[in-house]
Amino acid sequence: MITANMVKELREQTGAGMLDCKKALTETNGNMEEAITWLREKGISKAAKKQTRIAAEGLATAKINGNDAVLVEVNSETDFVAKNPEFVSLVDGIANVILDKKPANMEEAMKLELDGTSIEEAIVNKTATIGEKLSFRRFELVEKTDNQVFGTYSHMGGKIVTLALLEGNDTEVAKDIAMQIAAMRPLYLDRESVPEERIQKEREILTEQAENEGLDSNKLPMIVNGRLNKFFEEICLVDQGFVKENKMKVSKYVESKNMKILSFVRYEVGEGMEKKEE
């Protein structure tokens, strides 16, 4: 009798998926050592040794289907594998399944079926066949109404991918905004979106800078406010200079087209992750 504890123990030892572990134990009549050998022979337990490696390269992609859109990021260890057709196909498959099934979180997403197995199993299997640690890092689902439009942009072959949601129906404007987000790295949509503690912290830093410069104390509030505006122009999408016409702000450009930016998502592959030392 193959118990859940046996499957769990084999999984911990090999890093193979639940179904593969159960199959290995069934094939070897519950003999743990033989099951490990069986997995190794099938190339499945190779994935275990790769779990400690850093996967900070990879690919992001955006998919749209009607009023639904998704952005996903799947990581690999090297840029070389990120261009591998098998890996690209895996990323596409994951994005399509997420878009179709709309899971609420990563835990739900990992259980979704992809090519007859779960996404979690598919990643383990591809890790074994490709020979690098792969990991499904994140996804974001966005919905729109019929009066809204999506804009997407992919830069550097899927290293930076953006998704913008706008009120209106001009797809060219939406794409311009998605391109802006890719190029200028805004952190927030507008000033109202910036957390109050972030503004306070920046104000304190700018005040200290101005004091250290020995500026007229009576003019400090005005100087700090001026510099704070510059800060907003860097981090807030609507306050940025429009990339195609820098003298015009993004907000003015969008207004001139009778549109409004509602939200955006920007994925840069590996951002915030430790990179592998070559």
Short mmCIF file of C-alpha atoms in Angstrom, two decimals:
data_model
loop_
_atom_site.label_atom_id
_atom_site.label_comp_id
_atom_site.label_asym_id
_atom_site.label_seq_id
_atom_site.Cartn_x
_atom_site.Cartn_y
_atom_site.Cartn_z
CA MET A 1 0.00 0.00 0.00
CA ILE A 2 1.43 3.35 -1.07
CA THR A 3 0.69 5.96 1.63
CA ALA A 4 0.63 9.75 1.33
CA ASN A 5 3.58 9.93 3.75
CA MET A 6 5.66 7.72 1.47
CA VAL A 7 4.89 9.96 -1.50
CA LYS A 8 5.74 13.04 0.59
CA GLU A 9 9.06 11.56 1.74
CA LEU A 10 10.06 10.59 -1.82
CA ARG A 11 9.10 14.03 -3.06
CA GLU A 12 11.27 15.70 -0.39
CA GLN A 13 14.23 13.50 -1.31
CA THR A 14 13.99 13.92 -5.09
CA GLY A 15 12.07 17.15 -5.73
CA ALA A 16 9.92 15.24 -8.24
CA GLY A 17 6.18 15.93 -8.50
CA MET A 18 3.51 14.12 -6.47
CA LEU A 19 2.20 12.08 -9.40
CA ASP A 20 5.69 11.00 -10.49
CA CYS A 21 6.55 9.99 -6.90
CA LYS A 22 3.35 7.96 -6.58
CA LYS A 23 4.03 6.26 -9.92
CA ALA A 24 7.63 5.49 -8.94
CA LEU A 25 6.53 3.89 -5.66
CA THR A 26 3.82 1.89 -7.43
CA GLU A 27 6.31 0.65 -10.04
CA THR A 28 8.78 -0.42 -7.32
CA ASN A 29 6.23 -1.87 -4.84
CA GLY A 30 6.92 0.87 -2.29
CA ASN A 31 10.69 0.40 -2.15
CA MET A 32 12.05 3.89 -1.46
CA GLU A 33 15.59 3.29 -2.78
CA GLU A 34 14.31 1.66 -5.97
CA ALA A 35 11.79 4.47 -6.42
CA ILE A 36 14.60 7.06 -6.25
CA THR A 37 16.55 5.05 -8.83
CA TRP A 38 13.43 4.78 -11.03
CA LEU A 39 12.97 8.57 -10.94
CA ARG A 40 16.64 9.16 -11.71
CA GLU A 41 16.52 6.76 -14.64
CA LYS A 42 13.51 8.61 -16.01
CA GLY A 43 15.39 11.91 -15.59
CA ILE A 44 12.73 13.25 -13.24
CA SER A 45 14.71 13.59 -10.00
CA LYS A 46 17.35 15.72 -11.73
CA ALA A 47 15.02 18.62 -10.97
CA ALA A 48 15.73 18.23 -7.24
CA LYS A 49 19.39 19.14 -7.53
CA LYS A 50 18.42 22.28 -9.39
CA GLN A 51 16.09 23.67 -6.72
CA THR A 52 18.95 25.54 -5.01
CA ARG A 53 20.07 27.34 -8.14
CA ILE A 54 19.10 30.91 -8.96
CA ALA A 55 16.57 31.33 -11.77
CA ALA A 56 16.58 35.06 -12.52
CA GLU A 57 16.48 35.04 -16.32
CA GLY A 58 13.45 33.95 -18.29
CA LEU A 59 10.49 35.38 -20.10
CA ALA A 60 7.39 37.48 -19.49
CA THR A 61 4.41 37.52 -21.81
CA ALA A 62 1.01 39.20 -22.09
CA LYS A 63 -2.08 37.53 -23.55
CA ILE A 64 -5.45 39.10 -24.36
CA ASN A 65 -8.73 37.31 -24.98
CA GLY A 66 -11.71 39.61 -25.41
CA ASN A 67 -12.19 41.52 -22.16
CA ASP A 68 -9.57 39.52 -20.26
CA ALA A 69 -5.79 39.91 -20.19
CA VAL A 70 -2.95 38.26 -18.31
CA LEU A 71 0.71 38.96 -17.69
CA VAL A 72 2.97 36.08 -16.58
CA GLU A 73 6.66 35.68 -15.74
CA VAL A 74 8.47 32.34 -15.83
CA ASN A 75 12.15 32.20 -14.87
CA SER A 76 15.12 30.16 -16.04
CA GLU A 77 18.77 30.21 -14.98
CA THR A 78 20.20 31.43 -18.28
CA ASP A 79 19.16 33.70 -21.10
CA PHE A 80 20.05 30.88 -23.51
CA VAL A 81 17.23 28.68 -22.14
CA ALA A 82 14.84 31.67 -22.17
CA LYS A 83 15.07 31.51 -25.98
CA ASN A 84 14.59 27.71 -26.12
CA PRO A 85 11.38 26.89 -28.09
CA GLU A 86 10.37 24.35 -25.40
CA PHE A 87 10.64 27.02 -22.72
CA VAL A 88 8.81 29.63 -24.84
CA SER A 89 6.05 27.08 -25.45
CA LEU A 90 5.80 26.39 -21.69
CA VAL A 91 5.42 30.12 -20.93
CA ASP A 92 2.75 30.50 -23.63
CA GLY A 93 0.91 27.45 -22.34
CA ILE A 94 0.90 28.73 -18.76
CA ALA A 95 -0.36 32.17 -19.87
CA ASN A 96 -3.18 30.64 -21.92
CA VAL A 97 -4.32 28.35 -19.09
CA ILE A 98 -4.26 31.19 -16.53
CA LEU A 99 -6.25 33.41 -18.91
CA ASP A 100 -8.80 30.65 -19.48
CA LYS A 101 -9.25 29.44 -15.88
CA LYS A 102 -8.61 32.69 -13.95
CA PRO A 103 -7.11 31.29 -10.72
CA ALA A 104 -7.32 33.47 -7.61
CA ASN A 105 -3.70 32.94 -6.53
CA MET A 106 -0.47 31.10 -7.31
CA GLU A 107 -1.50 28.04 -5.29
CA GLU A 108 -4.61 27.62 -7.46
CA ALA A 109 -2.63 28.38 -10.60
CA MET A 110 -0.07 25.63 -9.93
CA LYS A 111 -2.85 23.00 -9.81
CA LEU A 112 -4.35 23.93 -13.19
CA GLU A 113 -4.02 21.38 -15.97
CA LEU A 114 -1.51 21.97 -18.76
CA ASP A 115 -1.03 19.30 -21.44
CA GLY A 116 -2.48 16.53 -19.30
CA THR A 117 -0.60 17.39 -16.10
CA SER A 118 -0.60 20.23 -13.57
CA ILE A 119 1.38 23.42 -14.20
CA GLU A 120 3.51 22.47 -11.17
CA GLU A 121 4.30 19.05 -12.70
CA ALA A 122 4.90 20.58 -16.13
CA ILE A 123 7.56 22.88 -14.66
CA VAL A 124 9.27 19.97 -12.84
CA ASN A 125 9.22 17.89 -16.03
CA LYS A 126 10.61 20.73 -18.16
CA THR A 127 13.29 21.38 -15.52
CA ALA A 128 14.38 17.77 -15.97
CA THR A 129 14.34 17.79 -19.79
CA ILE A 130 15.81 21.28 -20.31
CA GLY A 131 18.41 20.83 -17.57
CA GLU A 132 17.95 24.13 -15.71
CA LYS A 133 15.89 25.22 -12.74
CA LEU A 134 12.67 26.80 -13.98
CA SER A 135 10.12 28.62 -11.84
CA PHE A 136 6.73 30.22 -12.44
CA ARG A 137 7.20 33.46 -10.55
CA ARG A 138 4.01 35.53 -10.88
CA PHE A 139 0.94 36.43 -12.88
CA GLU A 140 -1.63 39.21 -12.99
CA LEU A 141 -5.12 39.04 -14.47
CA VAL A 142 -6.87 42.21 -15.63
CA GLU A 143 -10.47 42.61 -16.81
CA LYS A 144 -11.96 45.39 -18.90
CA THR A 145 -15.40 46.51 -20.06
CA ASP A 146 -16.50 47.07 -23.66
CA ASN A 147 -15.77 50.81 -23.22
CA GLN A 148 -12.17 50.19 -22.23
CA VAL A 149 -9.06 49.08 -24.10
CA PHE A 150 -5.88 47.12 -23.33
CA GLY A 151 -2.44 48.16 -24.52
CA THR A 152 0.51 45.76 -24.37
CA TYR A 153 4.17 46.14 -25.22
CA SER A 154 7.05 43.67 -25.17
CA HIS A 155 10.63 44.94 -25.09
CA MET A 156 13.93 43.06 -25.50
CA GLY A 157 12.23 39.82 -26.54
CA GLY A 158 10.02 39.53 -23.47
CA LYS A 159 12.45 40.86 -20.86
CA ILE A 160 10.12 43.79 -20.14
CA VAL A 161 6.38 43.38 -20.78
CA THR A 162 3.66 45.87 -19.92
CA LEU A 163 -0.11 45.92 -19.86
CA ALA A 164 -2.12 49.16 -19.69
CA LEU A 165 -5.87 49.57 -19.18
CA LEU A 166 -7.49 52.73 -20.52
CA GLU A 167 -10.96 54.22 -20.70
CA GLY A 168 -11.74 54.69 -24.42
CA ASN A 169 -11.19 52.59 -27.53
CA ASP A 170 -8.08 53.84 -29.34
CA THR A 171 -5.68 50.87 -29.47
CA GLU A 172 -2.80 53.02 -30.78
CA VAL A 173 -2.97 55.31 -27.75
CA ALA A 174 -3.12 52.26 -25.47
CA LYS A 175 0.00 50.84 -27.13
CA ASP A 176 1.78 54.21 -26.77
CA ILE A 177 1.06 54.15 -23.04
CA ALA A 178 2.24 50.54 -22.73
CA MET A 179 5.48 51.58 -24.48
CA GLN A 180 5.83 54.57 -22.11
CA ILE A 181 5.52 52.23 -19.11
CA ALA A 182 8.20 49.92 -20.52
CA ALA A 183 10.65 52.77 -21.22
CA MET A 184 10.12 55.06 -18.23
CA ARG A 185 9.49 52.60 -15.36
CA PRO A 186 6.71 54.44 -13.52
CA LEU A 187 5.98 53.02 -10.08
CA TYR A 188 2.52 54.54 -9.63
CA LEU A 189 -0.34 55.73 -11.81
CA ASP A 190 -0.69 59.19 -10.22
CA ARG A 191 0.17 61.15 -7.07
CA GLU A 192 -2.90 59.84 -5.25
CA SER A 193 -1.55 56.30 -5.69
CA VAL A 194 1.75 57.06 -3.91
CA PRO A 195 1.62 55.85 -0.27
CA GLU A 196 1.67 58.74 2.21
CA GLU A 197 4.67 57.28 4.07
CA ARG A 198 6.66 57.23 0.82
CA ILE A 199 5.90 60.93 0.24
CA GLN A 200 6.76 61.77 3.84
CA LYS A 201 10.08 59.94 3.64
CA GLU A 202 10.98 61.71 0.39
CA ARG A 203 10.00 65.08 1.88
CA GLU A 204 12.31 64.45 4.86
CA ILE A 205 15.21 63.49 2.56
CA LEU A 206 14.70 66.55 0.33
CA THR A 207 14.44 68.87 3.36
CA GLU A 208 17.70 67.52 4.78
CA GLN A 209 19.40 67.90 1.39
CA ALA A 210 18.26 71.51 1.10
CA GLU A 211 19.40 72.29 4.67
CA ASN A 212 22.82 70.73 3.98
CA GLU A 213 23.13 72.96 0.92
CA GLY A 214 22.79 75.98 3.23
CA LEU A 215 19.76 77.37 1.39
CA ASP A 216 17.63 80.21 2.79
CA SER A 217 15.49 78.61 5.52
CA ASN A 218 12.51 80.84 4.60
CA LYS A 219 12.53 79.41 1.07
CA LEU A 220 12.98 75.77 2.14
CA PRO A 221 9.28 74.74 1.93
CA MET A 222 9.03 76.15 -1.62
CA ILE A 223 12.30 74.49 -2.70
CA VAL A 224 11.28 71.14 -1.17
CA ASN A 225 7.86 71.27 -2.87
CA GLY A 226 9.54 71.99 -6.21
CA ARG A 227 11.83 69.00 -5.80
CA LEU A 228 8.94 66.84 -4.65
CA ASN A 229 7.15 67.68 -7.92
CA LYS A 230 10.23 66.44 -9.81
CA PHE A 231 10.06 63.23 -7.78
CA PHE A 232 6.40 62.74 -8.80
CA GLU A 233 7.30 63.39 -12.44
CA GLU A 234 9.72 60.46 -12.29
CA ILE A 235 7.59 57.88 -10.50
CA CYS A 236 3.99 58.75 -11.54
CA LEU A 237 2.92 57.68 -15.03
CA VAL A 238 0.52 60.58 -15.71
CA ASP A 239 3.11 63.17 -14.59
CA GLN A 240 5.91 61.83 -16.80
CA GLY A 241 6.98 63.51 -20.03
CA PHE A 242 5.47 61.56 -22.94
CA VAL A 243 8.26 59.57 -24.64
CA LYS A 244 7.14 60.44 -28.16
CA GLU A 245 6.83 64.16 -27.40
CA ASN A 246 8.71 65.03 -24.22
CA LYS A 247 7.32 68.56 -23.83
CA MET A 248 3.86 67.06 -23.35
CA LYS A 249 2.89 65.18 -20.18
CA VAL A 250 1.34 61.73 -20.46
CA SER A 251 -1.85 63.04 -18.84
CA LYS A 252 -2.20 65.76 -21.51
CA TYR A 253 -1.52 63.35 -24.35
CA VAL A 254 -4.20 60.92 -23.12
CA GLU A 255 -6.70 63.74 -22.49
CA SER A 256 -6.13 65.06 -26.01
CA LYS A 257 -7.31 61.66 -27.29
CA ASN A 258 -10.37 61.70 -24.99
CA MET A 259 -9.02 58.77 -23.00
CA LYS A 260 -8.01 58.06 -19.41
CA ILE A 261 -5.44 55.64 -17.95
CA LEU A 262 -7.05 53.38 -15.34
CA SER A 263 -4.23 51.01 -14.36
CA PHE A 264 -1.04 49.34 -15.53
CA VAL A 265 1.22 46.36 -14.85
CA ARG A 266 4.94 46.25 -15.69
CA TYR A 267 7.00 43.07 -15.45
CA GLU A 268 10.76 43.17 -15.83
CA VAL A 269 12.17 39.64 -15.80
CA GLY A 270 14.20 38.94 -12.67
CA GLU A 271 13.63 42.37 -11.08
CA GLY A 272 14.35 42.24 -7.37
CA MET A 273 15.91 38.78 -7.65
CA GLU A 274 19.49 37.83 -6.91
CA LYS A 275 21.35 37.29 -10.17
CA LYS A 276 23.58 34.32 -10.85
CA GLU A 277 27.28 35.20 -10.78
CA GLU A 278 28.97 34.16 -14.01
#
